[in-house]
Amino acid sequence: MKKRHFDALKPICPRCSRTINADYPLVADRIEASTDDEIIEGSLVCSSAACRQEYPIIDGIPVLVPDVRSWVQGHQWDMMARRDLAMGSESLIGDCLDPGSPFNISRQHTSIYAADHYGGDTDRNGAKSVMALVDVGLGQLTGPSPPAPGPILDLGCSVGGTSLHLAKHAGGHPVLGVDLSWGMLRIGRDALTDGRITYSLREIGLVYRRITRSVDTTDAALVDFWIADALALPFQPETFSLVVAMNVLDCVASPIQALGAIDGVLTRDGHCILATPFDWSASATPIEGWIGGHSQRGPDGGAPEKRLQALLADGASPLPGLRLARQSVETRPWQVRLHDRCTMEYATDVYVLKRI
């Protein structure tokens, strides 16, 4: 956890924020390994005497979620996973386990997102990679009222390539990538500390090959990665001037609550780049939480883009401040590589929102 980011962003206790709506700052508690610039291992603690919730920092990544115990229980395998196995040993273990085991699911997800973030750019204007989608959004921020400079939040940053990309446009301000996946953020952390990443790229089924890629770390000093929940962000109101949320909205339990969280941490006149293919799944989001994608008998026919725009319309929104900054919405392809023989392509909408 970089000390510069801790000092600039002043994280608060997510448990107190969620349970009693109070903004108690976190303070450094136990520091067991550190450098001049960051805490490698230790813990933060809530400054409220009635709470004193501890938040661990492991391998330079702080875990700032309301229920630390449940998160650790759900991610214990990923946190303790070995990373020094030869490809043959990894393959043998993968063959012994069920395809739906945490081991095989984790390396499948890492393969997908590492290839998307670090596998090379595609047509940037036509989009296709997540980085190209970010550029579509950044291109819409220019105009008569560009966002004021300030910290940038990369919400659901997965393996962190977008955070490093955003740092090139941050004007020296801190960029923070947050996600709930320990395995994903560890890839991003490798990029920051080593200037390269290594991951297993899926060929087919349970067959993978090892990939090592160099990463441009010119602006890496501006970037840090924290474990945090998009629905319970550990920040005081109006902390960020720009929030980027690429393909996150249909991966959370409550999309409207996620939009509310973005609203809460944006500065007044701050902007949000929101990209989503509206690929709803009941395993991620209860149907009642979907924005469109159901109730086709209604006047909008279940069209998600109409419902999202209605939520963000002036005077009609349950959200206190988020509005569409541009009425025109850019729709671009986003390609997701599953394995050597399969690549999915989503039609992804890129919105630019502004907090009034």
mmCIF file of N, CA, C and O in Angstrom, residues 205-267:
data_model
loop_
_atom_site.group_PDB
_atom_site.id
_atom_site.type_symbol
_atom_site.label_atom_id
_atom_site.label_comp_id
_atom_site.label_asym_id
_atom_site.label_seq_id
_atom_site.Cartn_x
_atom_site.Cartn_y
_atom_site.Cartn_z
ATOM 1 N N GLY A 205 -9.763 -26.170 -23.142
ATOM 2 C CA GLY A 205 -10.055 -27.022 -21.986
ATOM 3 C C GLY A 205 -9.189 -26.668 -20.787
ATOM 4 O O GLY A 205 -9.224 -25.545 -20.285
ATOM 5 N N LEU A 206 -8.380 -27.636 -20.338
ATOM 6 C CA LEU A 206 -7.487 -27.424 -19.201
ATOM 7 C C LEU A 206 -6.030 -27.305 -19.649
ATOM 8 O O LEU A 206 -5.112 -27.477 -18.852
ATOM 9 N N VAL A 207 -5.812 -27.009 -20.931
ATOM 10 C CA VAL A 207 -4.469 -26.860 -21.492
ATOM 11 C C VAL A 207 -4.107 -25.376 -21.547
ATOM 12 O O VAL A 207 -4.846 -24.574 -22.138
ATOM 13 N N TYR A 208 -2.993 -25.041 -20.924
ATOM 14 C CA TYR A 208 -2.532 -23.644 -20.851
ATOM 15 C C TYR A 208 -1.071 -23.556 -21.275
ATOM 16 O O TYR A 208 -0.344 -24.542 -21.240
ATOM 17 N N ARG A 209 -0.629 -22.375 -21.646
ATOM 18 C CA ARG A 209 0.793 -22.111 -21.848
ATOM 19 C C ARG A 209 1.180 -20.877 -21.046
ATOM 20 O O ARG A 209 0.364 -19.975 -20.846
ATOM 21 N N ARG A 210 2.400 -20.865 -20.583
ATOM 22 C CA ARG A 210 2.882 -19.781 -19.724
ATOM 23 C C ARG A 210 3.279 -18.572 -20.580
ATOM 24 O O ARG A 210 3.979 -18.731 -21.586
ATOM 25 N N ILE A 211 2.820 -17.404 -20.179
ATOM 26 C CA ILE A 211 3.096 -16.160 -20.900
ATOM 27 C C ILE A 211 3.771 -15.173 -19.953
ATOM 28 O O ILE A 211 3.321 -14.990 -18.820
ATOM 29 N N THR A 212 4.844 -14.541 -20.406
ATOM 30 C CA THR A 212 5.475 -13.449 -19.657
ATOM 31 C C THR A 212 5.529 -12.219 -20.560
ATOM 32 O O THR A 212 5.981 -12.310 -21.707
ATOM 33 N N ARG A 213 5.048 -11.092 -20.044
ATOM 34 C CA ARG A 213 5.016 -9.865 -20.844
ATOM 35 C C ARG A 213 5.637 -8.720 -20.049
ATOM 36 O O ARG A 213 5.384 -8.584 -18.848
ATOM 37 N N SER A 214 6.413 -7.903 -20.732
ATOM 38 C CA SER A 214 6.920 -6.678 -20.127
ATOM 39 C C SER A 214 5.802 -5.636 -20.104
ATOM 40 O O SER A 214 4.945 -5.611 -20.988
ATOM 41 N N VAL A 215 5.835 -4.786 -19.098
ATOM 42 C CA VAL A 215 4.799 -3.762 -18.920
ATOM 43 C C VAL A 215 5.458 -2.392 -18.835
ATOM 44 O O VAL A 215 6.496 -2.237 -18.157
ATOM 45 N N ASP A 216 4.889 -1.422 -19.508
ATOM 46 C CA ASP A 216 5.381 -0.052 -19.439
ATOM 47 C C ASP A 216 5.062 0.524 -18.053
ATOM 48 O O ASP A 216 3.894 0.699 -17.708
ATOM 49 N N THR A 217 6.105 0.777 -17.271
ATOM 50 C CA THR A 217 5.901 1.258 -15.903
ATOM 51 C C THR A 217 6.286 2.730 -15.752
ATOM 52 O O THR A 217 6.579 3.181 -14.648
ATOM 53 N N THR A 218 6.263 3.471 -16.864
ATOM 54 C CA THR A 218 6.662 4.884 -16.812
ATOM 55 C C THR A 218 5.898 5.650 -15.740
ATOM 56 O O THR A 218 6.464 6.475 -15.019
ATOM 57 N N ASP A 219 4.600 5.390 -15.621
ATOM 58 C CA ASP A 219 3.766 6.129 -14.667
ATOM 59 C C ASP A 219 3.309 5.249 -13.503
ATOM 60 O O ASP A 219 2.322 5.571 -12.831
ATOM 61 N N ALA A 220 4.024 4.149 -13.263
ATOM 62 C CA ALA A 220 3.591 3.196 -12.240
ATOM 63 C C ALA A 220 3.603 3.805 -10.831
ATOM 64 O O ALA A 220 2.848 3.359 -9.966
ATOM 65 N N ALA A 221 4.443 4.827 -10.606
ATOM 66 C CA ALA A 221 4.489 5.433 -9.272
ATOM 67 C C ALA A 221 3.159 6.075 -8.894
ATOM 68 O O ALA A 221 2.874 6.273 -7.706
ATOM 69 N N LEU A 222 2.338 6.394 -9.893
ATOM 70 C CA LEU A 222 1.035 7.024 -9.622
ATOM 71 C C LEU A 222 -0.032 6.007 -9.259
ATOM 72 O O LEU A 222 -1.132 6.386 -8.842
ATOM 73 N N VAL A 223 0.258 4.707 -9.438
ATOM 74 C CA VAL A 223 -0.789 3.671 -9.359
ATOM 75 C C VAL A 223 -0.625 2.821 -8.105
ATOM 76 O O VAL A 223 0.488 2.491 -7.693
ATOM 77 N N ASP A 224 -1.766 2.464 -7.510
ATOM 78 C CA ASP A 224 -1.778 1.485 -6.433
ATOM 79 C C ASP A 224 -3.046 0.645 -6.583
ATOM 80 O O ASP A 224 -3.994 1.055 -7.276
ATOM 81 N N PHE A 225 -3.044 -0.535 -5.932
ATOM 82 C CA PHE A 225 -4.190 -1.449 -6.028
ATOM 83 C C PHE A 225 -4.656 -1.837 -4.637
ATOM 84 O O PHE A 225 -3.860 -2.253 -3.797
ATOM 85 N N TRP A 226 -5.968 -1.730 -4.405
ATOM 86 C CA TRP A 226 -6.568 -2.085 -3.122
ATOM 87 C C TRP A 226 -7.738 -3.039 -3.364
ATOM 88 O O TRP A 226 -8.456 -2.921 -4.363
ATOM 89 N N ILE A 227 -7.936 -3.967 -2.429
ATOM 90 C CA ILE A 227 -9.156 -4.767 -2.419
ATOM 91 C C ILE A 227 -10.270 -3.908 -1.828
ATOM 92 O O ILE A 227 -10.154 -3.406 -0.700
ATOM 93 N N ALA A 228 -11.341 -3.706 -2.591
ATOM 94 C CA ALA A 228 -12.484 -2.921 -2.100
ATOM 95 C C ALA A 228 -13.722 -3.333 -2.869
ATOM 96 O O ALA A 228 -13.647 -3.829 -4.000
ATOM 97 N N ASP A 229 -14.877 -3.136 -2.241
ATOM 98 C CA ASP A 229 -16.173 -3.524 -2.799
ATOM 99 C C ASP A 229 -16.798 -2.310 -3.483
ATOM 100 O O ASP A 229 -16.931 -1.245 -2.866
ATOM 101 N N ALA A 230 -17.206 -2.481 -4.739
ATOM 102 C CA ALA A 230 -17.836 -1.374 -5.476
ATOM 103 C C ALA A 230 -19.101 -0.881 -4.798
ATOM 104 O O ALA A 230 -19.540 0.248 -5.042
ATOM 105 N N LEU A 231 -19.706 -1.710 -3.948
ATOM 106 C CA LEU A 231 -20.943 -1.312 -3.271
ATOM 107 C C LEU A 231 -20.679 -0.714 -1.891
ATOM 108 O O LEU A 231 -21.626 -0.290 -1.219
ATOM 109 N N ALA A 232 -19.441 -0.726 -1.437
ATOM 110 C CA ALA A 232 -19.115 -0.190 -0.112
ATOM 111 C C ALA A 232 -17.709 0.402 -0.163
ATOM 112 O O ALA A 232 -16.780 -0.093 0.487
ATOM 113 N N LEU A 233 -17.561 1.453 -0.930
ATOM 114 C CA LEU A 233 -16.226 2.025 -1.152
ATOM 115 C C LEU A 233 -15.704 2.710 0.118
ATOM 116 O O LEU A 233 -16.444 3.462 0.764
ATOM 117 N N PRO A 234 -14.428 2.494 0.469
ATOM 118 C CA PRO A 234 -13.877 3.021 1.727
ATOM 119 C C PRO A 234 -13.317 4.434 1.583
ATOM 120 O O PRO A 234 -12.153 4.690 1.920
ATOM 121 N N PHE A 235 -14.148 5.343 1.070
ATOM 122 C CA PHE A 235 -13.666 6.708 0.836
ATOM 123 C C PHE A 235 -14.686 7.734 1.325
ATOM 124 O O PHE A 235 -15.895 7.481 1.300
ATOM 125 N N GLN A 236 -14.159 8.874 1.713
ATOM 126 C CA GLN A 236 -15.037 9.972 2.088
ATOM 127 C C GLN A 236 -15.702 10.534 0.832
ATOM 128 O O GLN A 236 -15.206 10.351 -0.286
ATOM 129 N N PRO A 237 -16.824 11.222 0.995
ATOM 130 C CA PRO A 237 -17.480 11.826 -0.176
ATOM 131 C C PRO A 237 -16.540 12.781 -0.920
ATOM 132 O O PRO A 237 -15.674 13.414 -0.325
ATOM 133 N N GLU A 238 -16.729 12.815 -2.231
ATOM 134 C CA GLU A 238 -16.027 13.749 -3.120
ATOM 135 C C GLU A 238 -14.511 13.579 -3.049
ATOM 136 O O GLU A 238 -13.768 14.547 -2.879
ATOM 137 N N THR A 239 -14.051 12.351 -3.199
ATOM 138 C CA THR A 239 -12.617 12.064 -3.171
ATOM 139 C C THR A 239 -11.998 12.060 -4.560
ATOM 140 O O THR A 239 -10.840 12.442 -4.733
ATOM 141 N N PHE A 240 -12.772 11.657 -5.589
ATOM 142 C CA PHE A 240 -12.195 11.448 -6.925
ATOM 143 C C PHE A 240 -12.817 12.413 -7.945
ATOM 144 O O PHE A 240 -14.020 12.669 -7.920
ATOM 145 N N SER A 241 -11.979 12.868 -8.861
ATOM 146 C CA SER A 241 -12.495 13.723 -9.938
ATOM 147 C C SER A 241 -12.936 12.895 -11.139
ATOM 148 O O SER A 241 -13.704 13.372 -11.976
ATOM 149 N N LEU A 242 -12.445 11.652 -11.227
ATOM 150 C CA LEU A 242 -12.835 10.773 -12.326
ATOM 151 C C LEU A 242 -12.946 9.342 -11.809
ATOM 152 O O LEU A 242 -12.036 8.860 -11.120
ATOM 153 N N VAL A 243 -14.053 8.696 -12.118
ATOM 154 C CA VAL A 243 -14.229 7.269 -11.837
ATOM 155 C C VAL A 243 -14.398 6.569 -13.182
ATOM 156 O O VAL A 243 -15.189 7.005 -14.023
ATOM 157 N N VAL A 244 -13.651 5.499 -13.374
ATOM 158 C CA VAL A 244 -13.758 4.688 -14.590
ATOM 159 C C VAL A 244 -14.257 3.311 -14.187
ATOM 160 O O VAL A 244 -13.655 2.650 -13.333
ATOM 161 N N ALA A 245 -15.357 2.889 -14.763
ATOM 162 C CA ALA A 245 -15.967 1.596 -14.422
ATOM 163 C C ALA A 245 -16.225 0.833 -15.719
ATOM 164 O O ALA A 245 -17.257 1.006 -16.364
ATOM 165 N N MET A 246 -15.255 0.002 -16.083
ATOM 166 C CA MET A 246 -15.328 -0.720 -17.345
ATOM 167 C C MET A 246 -15.929 -2.101 -17.125
ATOM 168 O O MET A 246 -15.339 -2.958 -16.463
ATOM 169 N N ASN A 247 -17.115 -2.303 -17.660
ATOM 170 C CA ASN A 247 -17.757 -3.613 -17.654
ATOM 171 C C ASN A 247 -17.918 -4.165 -16.236
ATOM 172 O O ASN A 247 -17.654 -5.338 -15.975
ATOM 173 N N VAL A 248 -18.338 -3.280 -15.321
ATOM 174 C CA VAL A 248 -18.536 -3.645 -13.923
ATOM 175 C C VAL A 248 -20.026 -3.725 -13.584
ATOM 176 O O VAL A 248 -20.449 -4.542 -12.767
ATOM 177 N N LEU A 249 -20.841 -2.877 -14.223
ATOM 178 C CA LEU A 249 -22.228 -2.690 -13.810
ATOM 179 C C LEU A 249 -23.014 -4.007 -13.781
ATOM 180 O O LEU A 249 -23.864 -4.206 -12.902
ATOM 181 N N ASP A 250 -22.735 -4.915 -14.736
ATOM 182 C CA ASP A 250 -23.485 -6.173 -14.775
ATOM 183 C C ASP A 250 -22.767 -7.295 -14.033
ATOM 184 O O ASP A 250 -23.078 -8.464 -14.225
ATOM 185 N N CYS A 251 -21.799 -6.920 -13.178
ATOM 186 C CA CYS A 251 -21.071 -7.921 -12.383
ATOM 187 C C CYS A 251 -21.276 -7.717 -10.886
ATOM 188 O O CYS A 251 -20.601 -8.373 -10.083
ATOM 189 N N VAL A 252 -22.149 -6.809 -10.489
ATOM 190 C CA VAL A 252 -22.356 -6.525 -9.069
ATOM 191 C C VAL A 252 -23.770 -6.896 -8.667
ATOM 192 O O VAL A 252 -24.674 -7.006 -9.509
ATOM 193 N N ALA A 253 -23.971 -7.079 -7.357
ATOM 194 C CA ALA A 253 -25.280 -7.510 -6.870
ATOM 195 C C ALA A 253 -26.343 -6.434 -7.052
ATOM 196 O O ALA A 253 -27.516 -6.733 -7.255
ATOM 197 N N SER A 254 -25.943 -5.176 -6.984
ATOM 198 C CA SER A 254 -26.899 -4.074 -7.118
ATOM 199 C C SER A 254 -26.309 -2.974 -8.001
ATOM 200 O O SER A 254 -25.549 -2.126 -7.505
ATOM 201 N N PRO A 255 -26.636 -2.968 -9.283
ATOM 202 C CA PRO A 255 -26.101 -1.921 -10.172
ATOM 203 C C PRO A 255 -26.471 -0.513 -9.716
ATOM 204 O O PRO A 255 -25.645 0.413 -9.812
ATOM 205 N N ILE A 256 -27.690 -0.322 -9.230
ATOM 206 C CA ILE A 256 -28.086 1.024 -8.797
ATOM 207 C C ILE A 256 -27.283 1.452 -7.574
ATOM 208 O O ILE A 256 -26.860 2.610 -7.456
ATOM 209 N N GLN A 257 -27.027 0.498 -6.649
ATOM 210 C CA GLN A 257 -26.194 0.833 -5.494
ATOM 211 C C GLN A 257 -24.774 1.162 -5.935
ATOM 212 O O GLN A 257 -24.131 2.054 -5.366
ATOM 213 N N ALA A 258 -24.269 0.483 -6.955
ATOM 214 C CA ALA A 258 -22.928 0.801 -7.467
ATOM 215 C C ALA A 258 -22.900 2.204 -8.055
ATOM 216 O O ALA A 258 -21.942 2.957 -7.839
ATOM 217 N N LEU A 259 -23.952 2.565 -8.799
ATOM 218 C CA LEU A 259 -24.008 3.929 -9.331
ATOM 219 C C LEU A 259 -24.079 4.945 -8.193
ATOM 220 O O LEU A 259 -23.472 6.025 -8.263
ATOM 221 N N GLY A 260 -24.817 4.595 -7.131
ATOM 222 C CA GLY A 260 -24.878 5.483 -5.974
ATOM 223 C C GLY A 260 -23.522 5.648 -5.313
ATOM 224 O O GLY A 260 -23.171 6.745 -4.853
ATOM 225 N N ALA A 261 -22.735 4.556 -5.254
ATOM 226 C CA ALA A 261 -21.393 4.638 -4.667
ATOM 227 C C ALA A 261 -20.494 5.531 -5.505
ATOM 228 O O ALA A 261 -19.695 6.311 -4.967
ATOM 229 N N ILE A 262 -20.604 5.418 -6.834
ATOM 230 C CA ILE A 262 -19.824 6.293 -7.721
ATOM 231 C C ILE A 262 -20.217 7.746 -7.487
ATOM 232 O O ILE A 262 -19.362 8.629 -7.366
ATOM 233 N N ASP A 263 -21.519 7.982 -7.426
ATOM 234 C CA ASP A 263 -22.037 9.327 -7.151
ATOM 235 C C ASP A 263 -21.421 9.885 -5.869
ATOM 236 O O ASP A 263 -20.988 11.047 -5.804
ATOM 237 N N GLY A 264 -21.328 9.025 -4.855
ATOM 238 C CA GLY A 264 -20.856 9.484 -3.550
ATOM 239 C C GLY A 264 -19.395 9.887 -3.524
ATOM 240 O O GLY A 264 -19.030 10.818 -2.805
ATOM 241 N N VAL A 265 -18.536 9.196 -4.283
ATOM 242 C CA VAL A 265 -17.099 9.484 -4.185
ATOM 243 C C VAL A 265 -16.626 10.506 -5.216
ATOM 244 O O VAL A 265 -15.485 10.958 -5.155
ATOM 245 N N LEU A 266 -17.487 10.856 -6.182
ATOM 246 C CA LEU A 266 -17.102 11.860 -7.176
ATOM 247 C C LEU A 266 -17.189 13.267 -6.606
ATOM 248 O O LEU A 266 -18.119 13.589 -5.854
ATOM 249 N N THR A 267 -16.236 14.112 -6.987
ATOM 250 C CA THR A 267 -16.333 15.521 -6.647
ATOM 251 C C THR A 267 -17.468 16.158 -7.452
ATOM 252 O O THR A 267 -17.902 15.619 -8.475
#
